[in-house]
Short mmCIF file of C-alpha atoms in Angstrom, two decimals:
data_model
loop_
_atom_site.label_atom_id
_atom_site.label_comp_id
_atom_site.label_asym_id
_atom_site.label_seq_id
_atom_site.Cartn_x
_atom_site.Cartn_y
_atom_site.Cartn_z
CA MET A 1 -12.43 29.80 10.51
CA THR A 2 -8.72 29.35 11.12
CA LEU A 3 -7.16 28.81 7.73
CA SER A 4 -3.89 27.19 8.71
CA ALA A 5 -3.73 23.82 10.39
CA GLN A 6 0.01 23.64 9.73
CA PRO A 7 2.77 24.31 12.28
CA LEU A 8 3.79 27.93 11.93
CA PRO A 9 7.48 28.73 11.61
CA ASP A 10 9.27 29.65 14.80
CA PRO A 11 8.35 33.30 15.45
CA LYS A 12 11.92 33.86 16.65
CA SER A 13 13.03 33.29 13.07
CA LYS A 14 12.30 36.55 11.27
CA THR A 15 13.32 34.95 7.99
CA LEU A 16 10.79 32.14 8.09
CA ALA A 17 8.04 34.10 9.83
CA GLY A 18 8.14 36.82 7.19
CA LEU A 19 8.29 34.33 4.36
CA TRP A 20 5.45 32.28 5.83
CA ALA A 21 3.19 35.31 6.23
CA ALA A 22 3.79 36.46 2.67
CA GLU A 23 3.23 33.02 1.17
CA THR A 24 0.08 32.44 3.25
CA ALA A 25 -1.39 35.71 1.99
CA ARG A 26 -0.49 34.77 -1.56
CA PHE A 27 -2.25 31.41 -1.25
CA GLU A 28 -5.38 32.93 0.27
CA ALA A 29 -5.61 35.50 -2.53
CA THR A 30 -5.41 32.88 -5.26
CA HIS A 31 -7.47 30.02 -3.75
CA PRO A 32 -10.89 31.42 -2.77
CA ARG A 33 -12.83 28.34 -3.89
CA SER A 34 -10.61 25.88 -2.00
CA ILE A 35 -11.01 28.06 1.09
CA ALA A 36 -14.78 28.09 0.70
CA LEU A 37 -14.93 24.33 0.14
CA ALA A 38 -12.69 23.72 3.14
CA GLY A 39 -15.23 25.52 5.30
CA GLN A 40 -18.04 23.36 3.93
CA ALA A 41 -16.02 20.15 4.29
CA ALA A 42 -15.25 20.90 7.93
CA ALA A 43 -18.98 20.60 8.66
CA VAL A 44 -19.21 17.02 7.37
CA TRP A 45 -15.73 15.51 7.47
CA ARG A 46 -13.82 15.21 10.72
CA GLY A 47 -10.66 17.27 10.28
CA GLY A 48 -12.09 18.85 7.14
CA ALA A 49 -11.28 16.07 4.65
CA PRO A 50 -12.34 12.48 3.87
CA MET A 51 -8.87 11.26 4.97
CA HIS A 52 -6.96 13.23 7.57
CA TRP A 53 -3.69 13.02 5.59
CA MET A 54 -5.33 15.30 3.02
CA GLY A 55 -4.87 18.09 5.55
CA ASP A 56 -1.15 17.48 5.97
CA TRP A 57 -0.08 19.73 3.10
CA ALA A 58 1.61 23.05 3.82
CA SER A 59 -1.25 25.03 2.29
CA PRO A 60 -3.49 26.92 4.77
CA VAL A 61 -6.40 24.68 3.68
CA PRO A 62 -6.47 21.54 1.55
CA ILE A 63 -6.31 22.13 -2.19
CA PHE A 64 -9.47 20.74 -3.79
CA ALA A 65 -8.58 18.88 -6.97
CA VAL A 66 -10.72 18.76 -10.11
CA GLN A 67 -8.67 16.44 -12.31
CA GLY A 68 -5.27 14.95 -12.90
CA GLN A 69 -3.95 14.37 -16.38
CA GLY A 70 -0.51 13.03 -17.05
CA ALA A 71 1.79 14.67 -14.52
CA GLN A 72 -0.40 17.71 -13.81
CA ILE A 73 -3.35 18.49 -11.53
CA THR A 74 -5.96 21.23 -11.85
CA ASP A 75 -7.73 22.52 -8.74
CA VAL A 76 -11.11 24.22 -8.23
CA ASP A 77 -9.49 27.64 -8.55
CA ALA A 78 -8.27 26.70 -12.05
CA THR A 79 -4.67 26.53 -10.83
CA LEU A 80 -2.53 24.11 -12.81
CA TYR A 81 0.16 22.26 -10.86
CA ASP A 82 3.14 20.24 -11.98
CA ASP A 83 2.60 17.13 -9.87
CA PHE A 84 5.73 15.59 -8.36
CA CYS A 85 3.74 13.98 -5.55
CA LEU A 86 1.65 11.73 -7.80
CA GLY A 87 -0.65 10.75 -4.96
CA ASP A 88 2.41 9.81 -2.88
CA THR A 89 3.13 7.02 -5.42
CA PRO A 90 -0.22 5.52 -6.59
CA ALA A 91 0.00 7.69 -9.72
CA LEU A 92 3.73 7.03 -10.19
CA PHE A 93 3.21 6.52 -13.93
CA GLY A 94 0.91 9.51 -14.35
CA HIS A 95 -2.77 10.30 -13.86
CA GLY A 96 -5.49 9.07 -16.18
CA GLN A 97 -3.59 6.25 -17.84
CA PRO A 98 -5.78 5.41 -20.88
CA GLU A 99 -5.00 1.68 -20.82
CA VAL A 100 -6.00 1.42 -17.17
CA ALA A 101 -9.10 3.56 -17.69
CA ALA A 102 -10.23 1.34 -20.55
CA ALA A 103 -9.59 -1.90 -18.64
CA VAL A 104 -11.41 -0.67 -15.53
CA ALA A 105 -14.35 0.73 -17.50
CA ASP A 106 -14.76 -2.57 -19.33
CA GLN A 107 -14.53 -4.66 -16.15
CA VAL A 108 -16.86 -2.55 -14.02
CA LYS A 109 -19.63 -3.05 -16.57
CA ARG A 110 -19.19 -6.82 -16.12
CA GLY A 111 -18.89 -6.68 -12.33
CA ALA A 112 -16.34 -5.24 -9.93
CA GLY A 113 -15.81 -8.36 -7.87
CA PHE A 114 -17.22 -11.84 -7.28
CA MET A 115 -15.00 -13.36 -4.54
CA LEU A 116 -14.01 -15.69 -7.38
CA PRO A 117 -10.90 -15.60 -9.56
CA THR A 118 -11.11 -14.35 -13.12
CA THR A 119 -9.05 -15.27 -16.15
CA GLU A 120 -7.18 -12.00 -15.60
CA ALA A 121 -5.89 -13.41 -12.30
CA VAL A 122 -3.88 -16.14 -14.02
CA ILE A 123 -2.28 -13.63 -16.38
CA VAL A 124 -1.50 -11.18 -13.57
CA GLY A 125 0.12 -13.93 -11.50
CA ARG A 126 2.35 -14.92 -14.40
CA LEU A 127 3.32 -11.30 -15.04
CA LEU A 128 4.22 -10.77 -11.37
CA ALA A 129 6.33 -13.93 -11.26
CA GLU A 130 8.17 -13.03 -14.46
CA ARG A 131 8.84 -9.46 -13.40
CA PHE A 132 9.78 -9.83 -9.73
CA GLY A 133 11.24 -13.36 -9.61
CA LEU A 134 9.08 -14.85 -6.87
CA PRO A 135 6.87 -17.71 -8.11
CA LEU A 136 3.78 -17.51 -5.89
CA TRP A 137 1.61 -14.50 -5.05
CA GLN A 138 -1.35 -13.26 -3.05
CA THR A 139 -3.30 -10.01 -3.26
CA ALA A 140 -4.35 -7.47 -0.66
CA THR A 141 -6.31 -4.24 -0.76
CA THR A 142 -3.43 -2.12 0.53
CA ALA A 143 0.26 -2.55 1.31
CA SER A 144 -0.72 -2.27 4.97
CA ASP A 145 -2.79 -5.44 4.61
CA ALA A 146 -0.02 -7.17 2.66
CA ASN A 147 2.58 -6.36 5.31
CA ARG A 148 0.26 -7.57 8.06
CA ALA A 149 -0.24 -10.87 6.20
CA ALA A 150 3.50 -11.27 5.66
CA ILE A 151 4.23 -10.72 9.36
CA ARG A 152 1.50 -13.11 10.47
CA TRP A 153 2.72 -15.85 8.12
CA ALA A 154 6.33 -15.31 9.19
CA ARG A 155 5.36 -15.88 12.81
CA ALA A 156 3.27 -18.91 11.90
CA VAL A 157 6.02 -20.51 9.83
CA THR A 158 8.92 -19.88 12.21
CA GLN A 159 6.87 -20.17 15.43
CA ARG A 160 8.76 -17.13 16.69
CA PRO A 161 7.12 -14.01 18.14
CA VAL A 162 9.47 -11.11 17.33
CA ILE A 163 9.96 -8.97 14.23
CA VAL A 164 12.77 -6.50 13.57
CA ILE A 165 12.26 -3.19 11.81
CA PHE A 166 14.48 -0.19 11.08
CA ASP A 167 14.11 3.08 12.95
CA GLY A 168 12.16 5.60 10.86
CA CYS A 169 10.40 3.02 8.71
CA TYR A 170 6.77 3.13 7.66
CA HIS A 171 4.98 0.05 6.40
CA GLY A 172 1.43 1.34 6.36
CA MET A 173 -1.08 0.98 9.16
CA VAL A 174 0.76 -2.01 10.64
CA GLU A 175 0.80 -1.92 14.43
CA ASP A 176 4.01 -3.97 14.72
CA ALA A 177 5.94 -1.29 12.81
CA PHE A 178 4.94 1.66 15.01
CA VAL A 179 8.08 1.48 17.13
CA VAL A 180 10.99 3.93 17.03
CA LEU A 181 14.24 4.60 18.84
CA ALA A 182 14.31 7.41 21.39
CA ASP A 183 17.70 7.97 23.04
CA GLY A 184 18.65 4.46 22.00
CA ALA A 185 15.59 2.79 23.51
CA ALA A 186 12.64 1.25 21.67
CA VAL A 187 9.38 3.12 22.30
CA MET A 188 6.03 3.26 20.57
CA LYS A 189 5.72 6.10 18.09
CA PRO A 190 4.48 9.37 19.60
CA GLY A 191 0.87 10.08 18.72
CA LEU A 192 -0.11 6.43 18.25
CA VAL A 193 -3.87 6.33 18.85
CA GLY A 194 -5.71 3.66 20.81
CA GLN A 195 -2.88 1.16 21.19
CA VAL A 196 -3.39 -0.89 24.34
CA HIS A 197 -0.58 -3.44 23.96
CA ASP A 198 3.12 -2.70 24.36
CA LEU A 199 4.42 -3.19 20.83
CA THR A 200 8.03 -3.16 22.02
CA ALA A 201 7.47 -6.59 23.57
CA THR A 202 7.46 -8.21 20.13
CA THR A 203 9.09 -5.59 17.89
CA ARG A 204 12.79 -4.72 17.97
CA VAL A 205 13.98 -1.61 16.20
CA VAL A 206 17.52 -0.90 15.04
CA PRO A 207 19.16 1.95 13.12
CA PHE A 208 19.33 1.56 9.34
CA ASN A 209 22.82 0.72 8.06
CA ASP A 210 23.87 -0.54 11.54
CA LEU A 211 24.79 -4.18 10.94
CA ALA A 212 26.15 -4.69 14.46
CA ALA A 213 22.81 -3.59 15.95
CA LEU A 214 20.96 -5.86 13.53
CA GLU A 215 23.14 -8.83 14.44
CA ALA A 216 22.51 -8.18 18.15
CA ALA A 217 18.74 -7.98 17.56
CA LEU A 218 18.79 -11.35 15.80
CA ALA A 219 21.06 -13.05 18.35
CA PRO A 220 18.37 -14.32 20.78
CA GLY A 221 16.99 -16.59 18.03
CA ASP A 222 13.38 -15.48 18.48
CA VAL A 223 13.00 -13.24 15.42
CA ALA A 224 10.46 -14.40 12.86
CA ALA A 225 11.22 -11.75 10.24
CA VAL A 226 13.05 -8.57 9.40
CA LEU A 227 10.71 -6.16 7.60
CA ALA A 228 12.54 -3.52 5.61
CA GLU A 229 12.31 -0.99 2.84
CA PRO A 230 15.25 -1.57 0.47
CA VAL A 231 15.87 2.17 0.76
CA MET A 232 14.43 4.14 3.67
CA THR A 233 11.91 6.54 2.12
CA ASN A 234 9.49 7.53 4.85
CA CYS A 235 11.59 9.70 7.15
CA GLY A 236 13.49 11.41 4.39
CA MET A 237 15.33 9.21 1.92
CA ILE A 238 18.23 7.19 3.34
CA ALA A 239 20.29 5.00 1.02
CA PRO A 240 21.81 1.70 2.13
CA ASP A 241 25.56 1.58 2.61
CA PRO A 242 27.52 -0.50 0.09
CA GLY A 243 27.22 -4.15 1.06
CA PHE A 244 24.32 -3.57 3.43
CA HIS A 245 21.80 -5.73 1.58
CA ALA A 246 24.22 -8.63 1.13
CA ALA A 247 24.93 -8.56 4.86
CA LEU A 248 21.22 -8.26 5.66
CA ALA A 249 20.50 -11.38 3.63
CA ASP A 250 23.41 -13.29 5.20
CA LEU A 251 22.48 -12.35 8.77
CA THR A 252 18.80 -13.23 8.41
CA ARG A 253 19.59 -16.53 6.70
CA ALA A 254 22.08 -17.49 9.43
CA ALA A 255 19.53 -16.65 12.13
CA GLY A 256 16.72 -18.67 10.53
CA THR A 257 14.82 -15.39 10.14
CA LEU A 258 12.69 -14.53 7.12
CA LEU A 259 13.43 -11.39 5.11
CA ILE A 260 10.46 -9.29 3.98
CA LEU A 261 11.19 -6.41 1.62
CA ASP A 262 8.53 -3.73 1.14
CA GLU A 263 8.84 -2.22 -2.35
CA THR A 264 5.83 0.08 -2.03
CA HIS A 265 8.03 3.14 -2.64
CA THR A 266 11.16 1.67 -4.21
CA LEU A 267 9.15 0.31 -7.13
CA SER A 268 10.37 3.55 -8.70
CA THR A 269 13.82 1.97 -9.17
CA GLY A 270 13.16 -0.03 -12.32
CA PRO A 271 10.82 -2.54 -14.01
CA GLY A 272 11.62 -5.19 -11.38
CA GLY A 273 11.80 -2.74 -8.51
CA TYR A 274 14.86 -2.34 -6.31
CA VAL A 275 14.99 -6.12 -5.86
CA GLY A 276 15.32 -6.67 -9.60
CA ALA A 277 17.80 -3.85 -10.14
CA HIS A 278 20.10 -5.06 -7.35
CA ASP A 279 19.55 -8.83 -7.63
CA LEU A 280 18.15 -9.24 -4.11
CA ALA A 281 16.41 -12.42 -2.98
CA PRO A 282 13.92 -11.83 -0.16
CA ASP A 283 11.69 -14.57 1.23
CA MET A 284 8.68 -12.26 0.81
CA LEU A 285 8.15 -9.19 -1.35
CA VAL A 286 5.40 -6.58 -0.83
CA ILE A 287 4.30 -4.18 -3.58
CA GLY A 288 1.53 -1.62 -3.16
CA LYS A 289 0.18 1.72 -4.33
CA ALA A 290 1.28 1.95 -7.97
CA ILE A 291 0.72 -1.68 -8.97
CA ALA A 292 -2.93 -1.06 -9.97
CA GLY A 293 -2.53 2.49 -11.24
CA GLY A 294 -4.08 4.08 -8.15
CA LEU A 295 -6.87 1.59 -7.50
CA PRO A 296 -6.70 0.18 -3.95
CA ALA A 297 -4.62 -2.95 -4.47
CA ALA A 298 -1.37 -4.56 -3.37
CA VAL A 299 0.38 -7.88 -3.90
CA TRP A 300 2.87 -9.96 -1.96
CA GLY A 301 4.99 -12.79 -3.26
CA VAL A 302 6.84 -15.70 -1.63
CA THR A 303 9.47 -18.25 -2.59
CA ALA A 304 8.45 -21.82 -3.37
CA GLU A 305 10.28 -23.02 -0.25
CA LEU A 306 8.42 -20.57 1.97
CA SER A 307 5.11 -21.46 0.36
CA ALA A 308 5.67 -25.10 1.30
CA ARG A 309 6.42 -24.06 4.88
CA MET A 310 3.22 -22.00 4.90
CA ASP A 311 1.25 -25.07 3.80
CA ALA A 312 2.82 -27.08 6.62
CA ALA A 313 2.03 -24.36 9.14
CA GLN A 314 -1.58 -24.24 7.97
CA LEU A 315 -1.90 -28.00 8.49
CA ARG A 316 -0.38 -27.71 11.95
CA ILE A 317 -2.67 -24.84 12.93
CA GLY A 318 -5.77 -26.49 11.54
CA ALA A 319 -8.97 -25.26 9.95
CA GLY A 320 -10.71 -22.01 10.89
CA GLN A 321 -10.42 -18.30 10.23
CA SER A 322 -6.84 -17.29 9.49
CA GLY A 323 -7.46 -13.62 10.12
CA ILE A 324 -5.73 -12.83 6.82
CA GLY A 325 -7.48 -11.25 3.84
CA THR A 326 -10.53 -9.15 3.07
CA THR A 327 -13.40 -9.73 0.65
CA LEU A 328 -12.27 -6.84 -1.54
CA SER A 329 -8.79 -8.27 -2.03
CA GLY A 330 -8.08 -9.62 -5.50
CA ASN A 331 -11.33 -8.27 -6.91
CA ALA A 332 -11.90 -8.31 -10.65
CA LEU A 333 -11.51 -4.54 -10.99
CA ALA A 334 -8.08 -4.56 -9.36
CA MET A 335 -6.97 -7.50 -11.48
CA ALA A 336 -7.97 -5.73 -14.68
CA ALA A 337 -6.04 -2.65 -13.60
CA MET A 338 -2.97 -4.65 -12.62
CA ARG A 339 -2.90 -6.44 -15.95
CA ALA A 340 -3.07 -3.14 -17.80
CA MET A 341 -0.30 -1.68 -15.63
CA LEU A 342 2.04 -4.65 -15.92
CA THR A 343 1.43 -5.07 -19.65
CA HIS A 344 1.09 -1.56 -21.04
CA VAL A 345 2.23 1.03 -18.49
CA MET A 346 5.11 -0.25 -16.32
CA THR A 347 7.31 -0.89 -19.33
CA PRO A 348 11.11 -0.64 -19.65
CA ALA A 349 10.59 2.33 -21.97
CA ALA A 350 8.47 4.11 -19.34
CA TYR A 351 11.14 3.52 -16.72
CA GLY A 352 13.74 4.83 -19.12
CA ARG A 353 11.86 8.11 -19.43
CA MET A 354 11.36 8.31 -15.67
CA LEU A 355 15.02 7.71 -14.89
CA ALA A 356 16.13 10.24 -17.49
CA GLY A 357 13.80 12.83 -15.98
CA ALA A 358 14.98 12.04 -12.47
CA GLY A 359 18.56 12.47 -13.63
CA ARG A 360 17.67 15.89 -15.02
CA LEU A 361 16.02 16.81 -11.71
CA VAL A 362 19.00 15.66 -9.64
CA ALA A 363 21.40 17.65 -11.82
CA GLY A 364 19.22 20.75 -11.55
CA LEU A 365 18.87 20.53 -7.77
CA GLU A 366 22.58 19.90 -7.29
CA ALA A 367 23.32 22.97 -9.39
CA VAL A 368 21.06 25.08 -7.16
CA VAL A 369 22.76 23.73 -4.03
CA ALA A 370 26.18 24.50 -5.45
CA GLU A 371 25.25 27.95 -6.76
CA HIS A 372 23.84 29.08 -3.42
CA GLY A 373 26.50 27.37 -1.29
CA LEU A 374 23.85 25.45 0.67
CA ALA A 375 24.52 22.67 3.17
CA TRP A 376 21.87 20.57 1.40
CA SER A 377 22.13 17.31 -0.51
CA VAL A 378 20.16 15.29 -3.06
CA VAL A 379 19.35 11.58 -2.70
CA GLN A 380 17.90 9.43 -5.48
CA VAL A 381 16.42 5.97 -5.88
CA GLY A 382 15.26 5.51 -9.45
CA ALA A 383 12.54 8.03 -10.24
CA ARG A 384 12.31 9.14 -6.59
CA VAL A 385 14.38 12.16 -5.57
CA GLU A 386 14.77 13.78 -2.16
CA LEU A 387 16.13 17.23 -1.33
CA VAL A 388 17.62 16.92 2.15
CA PHE A 389 18.40 19.99 4.24
CA ALA A 390 21.69 18.46 5.39
CA ASP A 391 25.08 17.63 3.94
CA PRO A 392 26.27 14.89 3.89
CA PRO A 393 22.96 13.02 3.60
CA PRO A 394 21.97 11.20 6.80
CA LYS A 395 22.68 7.48 7.17
CA ASN A 396 19.93 6.71 9.67
CA ALA A 397 16.70 8.11 11.07
CA ALA A 398 18.28 9.76 14.11
CA GLN A 399 20.48 11.85 11.84
CA MET A 400 17.57 12.56 9.49
CA ARG A 401 15.32 13.80 12.30
CA LYS A 402 17.90 16.46 13.11
CA ALA A 403 17.93 17.55 9.47
CA LEU A 404 14.13 17.73 9.05
CA ASP A 405 13.40 21.23 10.36
CA PRO A 406 9.57 21.24 10.31
CA ALA A 407 9.31 25.01 9.92
CA LEU A 408 11.76 25.13 7.03
CA VAL A 409 10.10 22.16 5.31
CA CYS A 410 6.65 23.70 5.73
CA ALA A 411 7.73 27.07 4.34
CA PHE A 412 9.47 25.38 1.42
CA HIS A 413 6.37 23.38 0.51
CA LEU A 414 4.08 26.39 0.63
CA TRP A 415 6.52 28.29 -1.57
CA LEU A 416 6.37 25.51 -4.16
CA ILE A 417 2.57 25.27 -4.00
CA ASN A 418 2.28 28.98 -4.69
CA ARG A 419 4.44 28.50 -7.78
CA GLY A 420 2.35 25.67 -9.16
CA VAL A 421 4.45 22.74 -7.95
CA LEU A 422 3.34 19.86 -5.74
CA ILE A 423 5.76 17.49 -4.02
CA ALA A 424 4.96 14.84 -1.41
CA PRO A 425 3.76 16.68 1.70
CA PHE A 426 5.56 14.61 4.34
CA HIS A 427 9.15 15.70 3.62
CA ASN A 428 10.97 16.78 0.44
CA MET A 429 10.27 13.75 -1.73
CA MET A 430 9.70 14.21 -5.47
CA LEU A 431 8.57 11.69 -8.07
CA VAL A 432 9.18 11.82 -11.81
CA SER A 433 6.69 9.96 -14.00
CA PRO A 434 7.22 8.84 -17.60
CA VAL A 435 4.92 11.68 -18.71
CA THR A 436 6.65 14.41 -16.68
CA GLU A 437 7.91 16.99 -19.15
CA ASP A 438 11.39 18.47 -19.04
CA ALA A 439 9.80 21.91 -18.79
CA ALA A 440 8.02 20.86 -15.59
CA ILE A 441 11.29 19.63 -14.10
CA ASP A 442 12.91 22.93 -14.99
CA ARG A 443 10.04 24.83 -13.34
CA LEU A 444 10.53 22.81 -10.15
CA VAL A 445 14.26 23.51 -10.15
CA ALA A 446 13.59 27.22 -10.74
CA ALA A 447 11.13 27.28 -7.83
CA VAL A 448 13.72 25.67 -5.53
CA ALA A 449 16.28 28.22 -6.67
CA GLY A 450 13.80 31.00 -5.94
CA PHE A 451 13.25 29.67 -2.43
CA ALA A 452 16.98 29.48 -1.77
CA GLY A 453 17.35 33.05 -2.98
CA ALA A 454 14.44 34.24 -0.84
CA LEU A 455 15.98 32.69 2.27
CA LYS A 456 19.26 34.41 1.54
CA ASP A 457 17.59 37.78 0.91
CA LEU A 458 15.44 37.68 4.03
CA ALA A 459 18.32 36.61 6.22
CA ALA A 460 20.49 39.51 5.03
#
């Protein structure tokens, strides 16, 4: 069995090749049970795991988890990890939240779902409206589903075919968003499986922070919606320029285009998300992953004005299947979990601890960068921190792609794994939960410093 499914560092780079070989051997020596289980899993799961993303870590084989508690994970080899990935956000507030566990255990005994609302639903709706400012809400099973619904409704309401996205975005498994810029031209993302329609016919893509390009994309008057992350977080973290969001709101409003903000990642900003912290006013707001403490659930909210337009569109379209929603959406189990999260877990005090921890992490990483004279930078949005192998930090996806050296990123991640630290596997994104201890943050910073020192030593 070939242990590594990851891209190996460029063999021309003696620094990375030597480091990669040493770290691979270290992992193999300390993870015999994960290696054995990976062999067994390959016989029954295509790609060796129930979900192919589980194989996207830098480790030679997937790490098989036993349990997560707080901000730590234990694997089958009894290795304890400080978890700064947190399931890539679903466990943003920590694993095994007791309030959520109790609510889910109580509800599952009474039924997981009925395709009927429960009393919890009324409470959850009120909590969402109070927290995020939009009065009317719907549920979905994932943020992918929520974004699909938002796009479909935007097209129905405006009777326009086109959406605009930002280059480098990711909004889940939403076909319309799988378009990128290549040499300035819109193309479908490389590797897109089974897509038979040309998505560029109805999706325009522009660079983030480029208001002139956005204005040009809106000019034809055929754009139903702009779908955006408030901060780009899926191609490396890219912050908006000062004034960007005000201009985005003005341009969409002037064009008669709806603005959809996807807070799936930027929920880390504060109790009301990035929208609440920065007083933004989208027409639609999508929140996924962490809203139900890791249970499959998402929500999307709309303004009262847009809701009325949706009602009018529904009357115009007529009765029949809308193509929006699944029978698992809004189930009783998810509602119980959301109530527990919104009431007991996602509190201002919890965010205070997260932001303090993120501040400690940023200061530690910046000290490492300064001490080693590295051309790296640190970007932060709330409790989400990114170490970028470029300085200054990129302003758009084209710049970020040049900074994301796959070999360097892969070697860095494996180094951290071997020192008991997990960060999100897709780039250098790190999450701080309210239960992340200062000592864990210090261990992460020390591991990054060790990697920087190892690079310097091997290059000498």
